[in-house]
Short mmCIF file of C-alpha atoms in Angstrom, two decimals:
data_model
loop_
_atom_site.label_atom_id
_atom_site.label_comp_id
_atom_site.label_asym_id
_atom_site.label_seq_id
_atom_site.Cartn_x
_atom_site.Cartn_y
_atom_site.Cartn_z
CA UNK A 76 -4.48 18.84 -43.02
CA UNK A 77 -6.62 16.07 -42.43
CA UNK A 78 -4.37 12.42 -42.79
CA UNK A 79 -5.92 8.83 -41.48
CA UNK A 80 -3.08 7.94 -39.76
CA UNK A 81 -2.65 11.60 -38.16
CA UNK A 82 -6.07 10.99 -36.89
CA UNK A 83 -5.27 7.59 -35.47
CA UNK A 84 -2.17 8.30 -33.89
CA UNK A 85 -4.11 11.38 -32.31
CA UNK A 86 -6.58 9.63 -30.87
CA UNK A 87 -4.39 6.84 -29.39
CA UNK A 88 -2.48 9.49 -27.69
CA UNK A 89 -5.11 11.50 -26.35
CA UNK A 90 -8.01 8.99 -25.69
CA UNK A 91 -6.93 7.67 -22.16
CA UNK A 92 -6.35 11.78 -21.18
CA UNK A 93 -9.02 13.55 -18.65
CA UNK A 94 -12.04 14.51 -21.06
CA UNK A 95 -11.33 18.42 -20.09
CA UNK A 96 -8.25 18.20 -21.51
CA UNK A 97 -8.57 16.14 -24.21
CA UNK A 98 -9.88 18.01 -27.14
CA UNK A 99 -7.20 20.70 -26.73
CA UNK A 100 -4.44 18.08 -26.72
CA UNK A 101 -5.96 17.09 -29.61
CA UNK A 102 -5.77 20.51 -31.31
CA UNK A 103 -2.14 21.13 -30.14
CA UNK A 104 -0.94 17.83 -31.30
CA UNK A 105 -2.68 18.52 -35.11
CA UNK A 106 -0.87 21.94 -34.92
CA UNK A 107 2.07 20.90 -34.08
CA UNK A 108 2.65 17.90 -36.21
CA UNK A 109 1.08 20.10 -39.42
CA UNK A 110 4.12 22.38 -38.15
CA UNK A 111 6.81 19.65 -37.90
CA UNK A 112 5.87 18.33 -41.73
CA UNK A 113 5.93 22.29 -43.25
CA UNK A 114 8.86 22.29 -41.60
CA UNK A 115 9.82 19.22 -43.47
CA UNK A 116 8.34 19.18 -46.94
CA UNK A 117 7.55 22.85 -47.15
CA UNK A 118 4.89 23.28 -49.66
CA UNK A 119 4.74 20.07 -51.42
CA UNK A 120 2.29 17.35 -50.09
CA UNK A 121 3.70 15.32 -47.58
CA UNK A 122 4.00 11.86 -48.35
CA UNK A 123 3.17 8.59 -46.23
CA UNK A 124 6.70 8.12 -45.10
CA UNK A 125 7.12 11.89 -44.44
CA UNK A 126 3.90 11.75 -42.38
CA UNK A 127 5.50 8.79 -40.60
CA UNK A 128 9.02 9.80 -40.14
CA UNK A 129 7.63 13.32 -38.50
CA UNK A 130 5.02 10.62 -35.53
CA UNK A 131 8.07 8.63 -35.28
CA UNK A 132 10.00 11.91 -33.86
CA UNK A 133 7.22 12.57 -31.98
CA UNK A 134 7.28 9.64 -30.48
CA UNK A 135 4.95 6.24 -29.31
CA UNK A 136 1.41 7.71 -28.91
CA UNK A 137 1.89 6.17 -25.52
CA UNK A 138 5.10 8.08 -24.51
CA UNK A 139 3.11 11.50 -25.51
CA UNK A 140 -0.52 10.32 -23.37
CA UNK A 141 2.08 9.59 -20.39
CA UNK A 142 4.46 13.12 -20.88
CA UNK A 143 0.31 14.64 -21.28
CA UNK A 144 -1.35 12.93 -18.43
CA UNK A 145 -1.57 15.30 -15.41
CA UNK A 146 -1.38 11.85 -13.19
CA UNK A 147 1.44 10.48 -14.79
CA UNK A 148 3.88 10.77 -11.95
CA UNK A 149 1.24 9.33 -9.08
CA UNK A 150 0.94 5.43 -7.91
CA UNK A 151 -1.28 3.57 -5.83
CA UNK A 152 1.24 4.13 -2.97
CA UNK A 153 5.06 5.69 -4.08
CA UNK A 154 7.78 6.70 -1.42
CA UNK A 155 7.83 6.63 1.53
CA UNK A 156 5.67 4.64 1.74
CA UNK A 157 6.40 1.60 -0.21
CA UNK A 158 9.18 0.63 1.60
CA UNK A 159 6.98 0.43 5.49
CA UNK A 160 4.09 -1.14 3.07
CA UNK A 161 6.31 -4.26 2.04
CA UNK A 162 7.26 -4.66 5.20
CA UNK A 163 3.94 -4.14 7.10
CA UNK A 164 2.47 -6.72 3.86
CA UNK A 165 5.01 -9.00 4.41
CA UNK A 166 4.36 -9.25 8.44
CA UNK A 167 -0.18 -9.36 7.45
CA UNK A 168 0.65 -11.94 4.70
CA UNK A 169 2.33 -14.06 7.53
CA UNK A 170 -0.01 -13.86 10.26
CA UNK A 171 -3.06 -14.32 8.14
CA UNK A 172 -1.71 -17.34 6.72
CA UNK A 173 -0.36 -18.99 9.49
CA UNK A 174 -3.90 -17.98 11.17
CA UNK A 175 -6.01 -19.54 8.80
CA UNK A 176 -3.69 -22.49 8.35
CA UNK A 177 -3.87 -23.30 12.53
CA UNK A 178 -7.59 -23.24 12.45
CA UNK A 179 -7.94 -25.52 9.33
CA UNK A 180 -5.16 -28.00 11.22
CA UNK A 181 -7.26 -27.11 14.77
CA UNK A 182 -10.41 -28.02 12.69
CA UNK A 183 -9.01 -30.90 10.86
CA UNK A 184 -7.70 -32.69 14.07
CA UNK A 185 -11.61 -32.34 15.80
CA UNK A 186 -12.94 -34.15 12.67
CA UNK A 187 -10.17 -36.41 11.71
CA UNK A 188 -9.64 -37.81 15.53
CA UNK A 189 -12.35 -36.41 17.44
CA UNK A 190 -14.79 -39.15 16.64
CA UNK A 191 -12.40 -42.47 16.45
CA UNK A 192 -11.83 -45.06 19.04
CA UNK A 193 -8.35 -43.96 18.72
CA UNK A 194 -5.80 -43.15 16.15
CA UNK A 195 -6.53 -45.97 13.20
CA UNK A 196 -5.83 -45.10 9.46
CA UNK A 197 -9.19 -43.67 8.65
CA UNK A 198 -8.49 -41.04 10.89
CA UNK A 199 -5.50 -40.02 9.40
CA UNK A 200 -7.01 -39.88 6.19
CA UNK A 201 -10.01 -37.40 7.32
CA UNK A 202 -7.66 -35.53 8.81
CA UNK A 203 -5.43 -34.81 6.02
CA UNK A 204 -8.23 -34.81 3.79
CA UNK A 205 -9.84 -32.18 5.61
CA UNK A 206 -6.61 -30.12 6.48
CA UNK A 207 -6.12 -29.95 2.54
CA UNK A 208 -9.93 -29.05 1.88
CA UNK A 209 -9.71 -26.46 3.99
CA UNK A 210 -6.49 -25.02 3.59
CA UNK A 211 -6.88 -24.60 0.45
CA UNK A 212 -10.26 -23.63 0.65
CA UNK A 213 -9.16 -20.82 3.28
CA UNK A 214 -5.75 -19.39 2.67
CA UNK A 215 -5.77 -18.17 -0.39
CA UNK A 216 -9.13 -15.95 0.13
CA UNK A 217 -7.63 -14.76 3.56
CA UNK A 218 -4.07 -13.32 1.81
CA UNK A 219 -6.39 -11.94 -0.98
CA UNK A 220 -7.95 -10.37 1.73
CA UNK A 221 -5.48 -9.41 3.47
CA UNK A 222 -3.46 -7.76 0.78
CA UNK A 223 -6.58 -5.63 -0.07
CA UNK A 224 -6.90 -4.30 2.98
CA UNK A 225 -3.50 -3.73 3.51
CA UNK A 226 -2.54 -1.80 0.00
CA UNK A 227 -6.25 -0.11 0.21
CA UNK A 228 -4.69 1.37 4.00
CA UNK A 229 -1.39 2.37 2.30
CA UNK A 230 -3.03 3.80 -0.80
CA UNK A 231 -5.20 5.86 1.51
CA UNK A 232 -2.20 7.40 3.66
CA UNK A 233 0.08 8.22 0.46
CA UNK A 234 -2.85 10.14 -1.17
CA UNK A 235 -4.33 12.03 1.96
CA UNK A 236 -0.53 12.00 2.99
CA UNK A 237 -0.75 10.59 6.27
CA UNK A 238 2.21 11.28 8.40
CA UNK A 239 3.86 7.61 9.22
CA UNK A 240 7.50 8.74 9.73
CA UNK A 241 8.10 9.47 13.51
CA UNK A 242 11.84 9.64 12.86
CA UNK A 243 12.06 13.12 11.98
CA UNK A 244 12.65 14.57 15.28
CA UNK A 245 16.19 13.69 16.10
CA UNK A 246 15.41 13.81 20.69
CA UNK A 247 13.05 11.45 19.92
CA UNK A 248 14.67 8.75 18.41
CA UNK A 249 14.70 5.34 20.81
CA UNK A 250 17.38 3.78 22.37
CA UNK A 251 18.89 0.86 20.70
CA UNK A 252 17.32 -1.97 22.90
CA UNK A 253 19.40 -3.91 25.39
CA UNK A 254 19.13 -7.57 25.40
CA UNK A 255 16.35 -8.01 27.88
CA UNK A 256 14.43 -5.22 26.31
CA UNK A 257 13.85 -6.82 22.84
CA UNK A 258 10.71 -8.60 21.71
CA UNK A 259 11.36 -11.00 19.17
CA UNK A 260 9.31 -10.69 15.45
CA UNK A 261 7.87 -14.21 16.13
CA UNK A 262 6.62 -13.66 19.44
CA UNK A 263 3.92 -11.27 18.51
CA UNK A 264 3.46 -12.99 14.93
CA UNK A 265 2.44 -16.22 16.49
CA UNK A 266 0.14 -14.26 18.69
CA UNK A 267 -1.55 -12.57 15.76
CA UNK A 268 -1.76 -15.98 13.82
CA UNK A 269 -3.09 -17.34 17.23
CA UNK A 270 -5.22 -14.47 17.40
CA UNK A 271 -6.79 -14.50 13.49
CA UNK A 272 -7.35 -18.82 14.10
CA UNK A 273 -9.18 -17.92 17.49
CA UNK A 274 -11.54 -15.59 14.97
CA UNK A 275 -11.65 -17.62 12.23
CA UNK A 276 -12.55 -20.66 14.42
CA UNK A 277 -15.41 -19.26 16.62
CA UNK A 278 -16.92 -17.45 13.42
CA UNK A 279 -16.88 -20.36 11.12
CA UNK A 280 -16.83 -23.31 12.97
CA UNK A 281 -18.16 -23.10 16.43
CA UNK A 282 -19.29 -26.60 16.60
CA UNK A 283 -15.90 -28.33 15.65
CA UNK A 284 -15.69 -28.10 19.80
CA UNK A 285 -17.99 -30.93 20.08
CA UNK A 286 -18.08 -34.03 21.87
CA UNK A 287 -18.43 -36.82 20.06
CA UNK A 288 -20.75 -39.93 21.54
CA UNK A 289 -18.95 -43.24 19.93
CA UNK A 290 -22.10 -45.41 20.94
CA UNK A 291 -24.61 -43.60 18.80
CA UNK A 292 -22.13 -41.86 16.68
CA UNK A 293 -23.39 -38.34 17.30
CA UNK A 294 -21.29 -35.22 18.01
CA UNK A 295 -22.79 -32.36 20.88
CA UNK A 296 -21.40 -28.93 20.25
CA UNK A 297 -20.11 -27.60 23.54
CA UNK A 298 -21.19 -24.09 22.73
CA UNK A 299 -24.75 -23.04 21.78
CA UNK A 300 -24.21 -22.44 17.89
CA UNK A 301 -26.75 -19.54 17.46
CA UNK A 302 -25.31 -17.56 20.53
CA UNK A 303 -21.89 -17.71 19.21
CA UNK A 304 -23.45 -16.38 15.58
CA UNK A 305 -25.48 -13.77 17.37
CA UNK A 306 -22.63 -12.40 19.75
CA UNK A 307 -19.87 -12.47 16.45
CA UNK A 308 -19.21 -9.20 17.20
CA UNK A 309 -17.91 -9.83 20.31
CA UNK A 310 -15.87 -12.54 19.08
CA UNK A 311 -14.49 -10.23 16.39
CA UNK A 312 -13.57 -7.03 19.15
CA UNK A 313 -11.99 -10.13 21.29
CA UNK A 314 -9.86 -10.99 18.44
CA UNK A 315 -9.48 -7.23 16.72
CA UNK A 316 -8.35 -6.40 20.65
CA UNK A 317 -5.39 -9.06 20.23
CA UNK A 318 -4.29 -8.35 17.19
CA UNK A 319 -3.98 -4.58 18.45
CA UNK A 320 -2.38 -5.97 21.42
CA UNK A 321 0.91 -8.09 19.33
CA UNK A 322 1.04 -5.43 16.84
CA UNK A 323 2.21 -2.54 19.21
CA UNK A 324 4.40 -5.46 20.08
CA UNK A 325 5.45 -5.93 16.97
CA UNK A 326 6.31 -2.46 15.64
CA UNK A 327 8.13 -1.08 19.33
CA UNK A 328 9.99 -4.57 19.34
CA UNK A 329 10.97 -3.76 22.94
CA UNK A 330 9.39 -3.89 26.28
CA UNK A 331 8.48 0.16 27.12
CA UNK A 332 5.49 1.74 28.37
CA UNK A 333 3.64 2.38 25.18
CA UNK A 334 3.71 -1.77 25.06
CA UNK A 335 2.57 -2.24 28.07
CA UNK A 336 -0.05 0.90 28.73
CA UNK A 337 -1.06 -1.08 25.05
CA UNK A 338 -1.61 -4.51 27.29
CA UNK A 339 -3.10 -3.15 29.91
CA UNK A 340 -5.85 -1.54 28.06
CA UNK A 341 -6.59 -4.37 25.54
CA UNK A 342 -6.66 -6.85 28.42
CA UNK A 343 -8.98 -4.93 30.68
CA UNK A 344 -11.04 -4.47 27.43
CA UNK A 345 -11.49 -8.18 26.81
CA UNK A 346 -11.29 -8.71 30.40
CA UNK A 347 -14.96 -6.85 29.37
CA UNK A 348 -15.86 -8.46 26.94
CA UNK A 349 -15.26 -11.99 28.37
CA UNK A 350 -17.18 -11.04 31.39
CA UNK A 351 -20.25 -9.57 29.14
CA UNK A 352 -19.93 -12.30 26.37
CA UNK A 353 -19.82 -15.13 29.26
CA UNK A 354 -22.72 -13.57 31.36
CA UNK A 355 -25.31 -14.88 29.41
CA UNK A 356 -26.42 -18.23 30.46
CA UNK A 357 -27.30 -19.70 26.71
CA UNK A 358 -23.35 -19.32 25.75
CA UNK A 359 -23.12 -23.01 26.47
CA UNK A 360 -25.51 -25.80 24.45
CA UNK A 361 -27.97 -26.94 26.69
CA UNK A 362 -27.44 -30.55 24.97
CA UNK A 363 -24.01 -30.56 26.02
CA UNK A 364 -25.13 -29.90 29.87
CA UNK A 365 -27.30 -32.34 29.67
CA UNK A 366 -24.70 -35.34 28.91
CA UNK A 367 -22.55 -34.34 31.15
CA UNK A 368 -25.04 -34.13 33.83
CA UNK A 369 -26.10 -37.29 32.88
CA UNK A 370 -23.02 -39.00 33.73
CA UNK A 371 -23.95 -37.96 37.32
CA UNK A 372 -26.73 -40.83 38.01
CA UNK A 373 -27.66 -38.72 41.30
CA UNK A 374 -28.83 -35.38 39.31
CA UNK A 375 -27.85 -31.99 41.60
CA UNK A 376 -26.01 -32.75 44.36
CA UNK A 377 -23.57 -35.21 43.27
CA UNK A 378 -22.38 -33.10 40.04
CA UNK A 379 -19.49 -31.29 41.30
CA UNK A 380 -19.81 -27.62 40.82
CA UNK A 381 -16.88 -27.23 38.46
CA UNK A 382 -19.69 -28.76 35.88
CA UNK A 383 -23.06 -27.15 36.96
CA UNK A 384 -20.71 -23.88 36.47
CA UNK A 385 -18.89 -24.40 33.56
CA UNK A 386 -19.26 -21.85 32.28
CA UNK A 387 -18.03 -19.55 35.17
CA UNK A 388 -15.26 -22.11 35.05
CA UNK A 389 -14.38 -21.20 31.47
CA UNK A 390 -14.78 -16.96 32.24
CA UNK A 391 -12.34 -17.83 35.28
CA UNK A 392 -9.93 -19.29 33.06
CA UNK A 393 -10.05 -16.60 30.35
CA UNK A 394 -9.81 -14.15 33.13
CA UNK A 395 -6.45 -16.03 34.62
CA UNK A 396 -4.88 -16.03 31.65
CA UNK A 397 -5.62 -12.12 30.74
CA UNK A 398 -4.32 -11.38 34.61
CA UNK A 399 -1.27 -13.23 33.84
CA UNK A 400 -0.27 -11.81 30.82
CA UNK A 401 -0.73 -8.57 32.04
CA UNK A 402 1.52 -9.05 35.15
CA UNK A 403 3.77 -10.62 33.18
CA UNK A 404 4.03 -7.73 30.70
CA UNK A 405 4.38 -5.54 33.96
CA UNK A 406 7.14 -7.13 35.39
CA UNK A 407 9.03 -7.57 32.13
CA UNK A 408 8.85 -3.80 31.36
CA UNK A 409 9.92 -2.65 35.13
CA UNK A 410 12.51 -5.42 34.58
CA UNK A 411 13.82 -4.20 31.14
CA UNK A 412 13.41 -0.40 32.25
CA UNK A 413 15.45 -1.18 35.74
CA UNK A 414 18.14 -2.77 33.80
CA UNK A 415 18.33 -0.41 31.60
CA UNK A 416 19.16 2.81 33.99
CA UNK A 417 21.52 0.48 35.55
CA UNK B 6 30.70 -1.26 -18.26
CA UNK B 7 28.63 0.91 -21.53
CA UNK B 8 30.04 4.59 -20.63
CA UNK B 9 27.70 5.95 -23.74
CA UNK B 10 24.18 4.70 -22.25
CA UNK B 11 25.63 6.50 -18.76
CA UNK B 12 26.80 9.61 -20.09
CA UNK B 13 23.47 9.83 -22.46
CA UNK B 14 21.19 9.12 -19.32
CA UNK B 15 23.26 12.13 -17.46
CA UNK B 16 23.33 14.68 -20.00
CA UNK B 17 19.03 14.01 -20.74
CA UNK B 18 19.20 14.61 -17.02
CA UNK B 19 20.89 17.69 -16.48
CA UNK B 20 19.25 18.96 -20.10
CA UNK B 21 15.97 18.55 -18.02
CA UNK B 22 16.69 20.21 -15.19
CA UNK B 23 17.07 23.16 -16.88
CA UNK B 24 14.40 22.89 -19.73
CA UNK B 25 12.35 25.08 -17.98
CA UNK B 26 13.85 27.50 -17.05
CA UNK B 27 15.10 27.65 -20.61
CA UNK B 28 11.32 27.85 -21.85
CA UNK B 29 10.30 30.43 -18.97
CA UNK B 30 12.92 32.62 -20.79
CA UNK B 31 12.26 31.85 -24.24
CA UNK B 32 8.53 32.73 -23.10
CA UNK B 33 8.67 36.40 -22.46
CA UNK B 34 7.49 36.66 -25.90
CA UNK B 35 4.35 34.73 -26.64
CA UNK B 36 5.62 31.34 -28.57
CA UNK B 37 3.41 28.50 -30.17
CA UNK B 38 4.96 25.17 -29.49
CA UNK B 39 6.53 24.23 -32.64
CA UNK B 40 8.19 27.66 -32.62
CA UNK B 41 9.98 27.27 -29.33
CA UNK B 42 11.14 24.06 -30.51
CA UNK B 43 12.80 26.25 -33.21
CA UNK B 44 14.24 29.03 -30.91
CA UNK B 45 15.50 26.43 -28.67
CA UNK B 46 17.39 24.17 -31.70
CA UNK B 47 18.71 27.52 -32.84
CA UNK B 48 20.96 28.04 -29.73
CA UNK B 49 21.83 24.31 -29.74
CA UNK B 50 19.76 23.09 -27.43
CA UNK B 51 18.14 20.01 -28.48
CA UNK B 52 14.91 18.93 -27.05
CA UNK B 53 12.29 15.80 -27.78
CA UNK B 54 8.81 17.99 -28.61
CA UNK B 55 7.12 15.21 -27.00
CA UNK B 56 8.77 16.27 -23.65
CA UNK B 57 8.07 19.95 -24.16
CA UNK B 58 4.80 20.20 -25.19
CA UNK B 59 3.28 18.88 -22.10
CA UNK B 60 5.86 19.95 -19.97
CA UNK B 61 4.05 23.69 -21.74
CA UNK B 62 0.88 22.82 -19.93
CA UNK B 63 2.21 21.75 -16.85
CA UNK B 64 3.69 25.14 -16.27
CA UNK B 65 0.46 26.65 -17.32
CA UNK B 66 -1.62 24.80 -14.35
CA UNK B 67 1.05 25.69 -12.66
CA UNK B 68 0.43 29.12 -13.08
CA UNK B 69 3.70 30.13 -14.62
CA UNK B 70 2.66 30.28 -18.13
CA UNK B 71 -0.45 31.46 -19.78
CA UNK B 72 -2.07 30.46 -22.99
CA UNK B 73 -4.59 31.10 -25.38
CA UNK B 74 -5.43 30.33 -29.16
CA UNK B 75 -4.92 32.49 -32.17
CA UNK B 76 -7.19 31.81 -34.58
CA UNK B 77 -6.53 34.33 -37.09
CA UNK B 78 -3.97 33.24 -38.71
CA UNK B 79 -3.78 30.64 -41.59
CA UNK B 80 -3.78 27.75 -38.86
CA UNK B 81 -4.88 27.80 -35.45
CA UNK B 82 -2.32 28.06 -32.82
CA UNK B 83 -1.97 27.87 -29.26
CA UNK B 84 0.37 30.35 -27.89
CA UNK B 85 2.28 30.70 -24.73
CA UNK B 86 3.35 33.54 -22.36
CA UNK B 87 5.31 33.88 -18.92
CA UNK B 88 2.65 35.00 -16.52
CA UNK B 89 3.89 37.73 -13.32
CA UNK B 90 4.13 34.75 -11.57
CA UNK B 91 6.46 33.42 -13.87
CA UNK B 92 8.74 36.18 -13.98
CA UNK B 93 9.38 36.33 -10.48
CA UNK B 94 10.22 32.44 -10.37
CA UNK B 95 12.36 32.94 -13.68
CA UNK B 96 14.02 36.04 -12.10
CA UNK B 97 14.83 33.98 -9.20
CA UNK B 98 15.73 30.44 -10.99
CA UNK B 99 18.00 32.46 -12.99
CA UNK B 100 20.03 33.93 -10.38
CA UNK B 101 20.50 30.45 -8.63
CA UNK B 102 21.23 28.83 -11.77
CA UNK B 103 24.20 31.78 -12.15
CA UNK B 104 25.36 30.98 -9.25
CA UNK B 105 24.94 27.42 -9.10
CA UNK B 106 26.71 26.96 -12.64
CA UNK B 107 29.60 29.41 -11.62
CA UNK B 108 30.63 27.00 -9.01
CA UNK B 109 29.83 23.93 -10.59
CA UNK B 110 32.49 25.37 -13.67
CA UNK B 111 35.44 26.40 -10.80
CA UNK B 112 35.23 23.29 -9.41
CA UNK B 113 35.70 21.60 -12.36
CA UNK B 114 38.33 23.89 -13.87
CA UNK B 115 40.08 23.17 -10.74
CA UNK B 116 40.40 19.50 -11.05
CA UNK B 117 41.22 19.98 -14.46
CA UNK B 118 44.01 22.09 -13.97
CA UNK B 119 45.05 19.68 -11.03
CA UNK B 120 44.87 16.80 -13.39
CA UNK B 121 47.19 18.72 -16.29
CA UNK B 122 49.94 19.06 -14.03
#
């Protein structure tokens, strides 16, 4: 029996199914529902109503395509999952935003006061001008971003089935952290918002570190703009490397040795790539060498070195600071382990 | 508190559970849909045909069921049939599910008799 509405409840049900599967649904669901109204009316011809009382059993043509769909029961990313991708969203969603939001407030600050006498109105006014321009230019492409890249990682590890779950062997289940041993969530937040600004800065904006000339009005970037855009990769390891660094921080939440074998190794590694990144001589604008120098009215001699080598100067520091944190790290593990065994 | 909705959304649940098991049986003799629908309403077991149906071809990629379509008859039909495969898990389902529903009864007819006296 061949009914309009048969037709066009058939077809609603089945037209979403996989094409292999689809005509044969088709077939079954004719068959049965010419079953269902013999069943009914016998050998008279079924009426309308009949017709419609027997779908209405049947139920909504969507019920039947999601009972018929062979992926009915999968989602983008179901449990286990879910739960450690909320909370791993929740932690990105953070960072990024605070991130992005420091460097449009680092940004803002260079071009709302960087250029003025000293703190009048107008400067206020760029400044929060340009904090809102860019903030809201930013943030909201940077959590879109973020959440894609997060749910995309998630998706992939609930379909290929990734293991994620390290609880399962009962011997190797942590200690519950003494007081000393504990990192706190914000620590290693900040230093992945700290982290995605340093990035976002140095591959957007490279020149808001200029100095700005109040005689002529002119502003000299203190790096060379092209090197910066040529080495971004370098820039993006260095940042990529940090962001490695606060996460193991972030998911151990205590000082042990997988945090700080995790420290060493990232710092040594942009330890590297300071050393490479800072070795060329063009990383600094020649512009900028050139003021300062000609502050010095006795070119050469009379410049002290900390300016003819600024830029070992600036690998120094970087250095320093990488040294320090990675002694610090040291000490604070052999600490937390000693006072733990005690 | 609605007790109806909760008892409703148990029994669907526990009618479920054992749906197939009930079709793997019915299914030692090839069946169309429609007419295991029948069998099944004839021992008082209720079912929605939207739930069996595809739960039909589920078993069959399964490998449990097999199926093919009989065309000689007034109206074409799709009929099913338990596979080896099948058998073996039915054989097997069953004896857990005589077990399993032994217990379950005890333990209830224990509390019951606990709660008469």
């Amino acid at each position: 029996m061949t009914n309009d509405l048969i037709e066009r409840y058939i077809y609603a049900a089945t037209k979403r199914l996989p094409g292999k599967i689809r005509a044969d649904v088709s077939n079954e669901l004719r068959t049965i529902i010419d079953d269902m109204l013999t069943e009914r009316c016998g050998n008279t011809t079924p009426s309308e109503k009949d017709i419609k009382v027997i779908l209405t059993e049947l139920g909504t043509p969507q019920e039947l395509y999601e009972q018929y769909n062979p992926d009915s029961d999968k989602c983008l990313i179901g449990s286990p999952y879910y739960s450690t991708y909320k909370y791993v969203l929740k932690i990105v969603l953070i960072c990024a935003a605070s991130g992005i939001t420091l460097a449009a407030v680092i940004s803002s600050l260079i071009s709302g006061f960087g250029n003025t006498d000293f703190l009048t109105v107008n400067s206020f006014i760029i400044f929060f001008r340009d904090l809102f321009v860019r903030t809201f230019e930013t943030v909201p492409s940077a959590l879109v971003w973020a959440f894609a890249f997060v749910t995309i990682l998630f998706a992939i590890f609930y379909h290929k089935n990734i293991k994620i779950d390290n609880t399962g062997n009962l011997d190797n289940l942590p200690s519950v952290p003494v007081k000393k041993e504990k990192i706190s969530k914000a620590e290693p937040i900040v230093g992945i918002a700290i982290s995605i600004a340093f990035m976002s800065v140095f591959l957007i904006c490279p020149q808001i570190f200029s100095f700005g000339i109040t005689k002529t009005n002119t502003w000299i970037p203190i790096f060379n703009i092209d090197t910066i855009h040529s080495t971004w990769y370098i820039i993006v390891l260095f940042g990529i490397l940090g962001i490695i660094r606060e996460s193991v921080q972030l998911i151990e939440g205590r000082r042990n040795k997988k945090v700080m074998v995790t420290t060493i190794v990232t710092n040594v590694l942009s330890a590297v790539m300071t050393v490479i990144w800072l070795a060329r001589d063009n990383i600094l604008n020649r512009d900028f060498i050139d003021f300062v120098t000609s502050y010095f009215p006795d070119k050469g001699e009379a410049i002290p070195p900390v300016l003819s080598n600024f830029q070992l100067l600036f690998m120094g520091v970087i250095l320093l600071a990488l040294a320090i944190d990675t002694i610090d790290t040291v000490v604070k593990t052999y600490k937390a382990k000693n006072n733990n065994s005690c | 508190m609605n007790h109806d909705d909760i008892v409703s959304g148990l029994v669907q649940e526990l009618r479920r559970g054992t749906l197939i098991l009930l079709a793997l049986n019915c299914l030692q003799k090839p069946m169309y849909g429609y007419n295991l629908v029948k069998e099944l309403q004839n021992h008082s077991i209720p079912i929605e045909a939207n739930t069996l149906y595809p739960l039909m071809r589920r078993l069959e990629s399964q490998g449990l069921l097999k199926s093919e379509w009989e065309t000689s008859e007034s109206k074409p039909r799709k009929y099913y049939k338990i596979t080896e495969d099948g058998l073996i898990v039915l054989k097997k389902t069953t004896e857990q599910w005589k077990a399993f529903s032994n217990n379950v009864d005890k333990l209830l007819s224990e509390e019951e008799n606990k709660n008469d006296k």
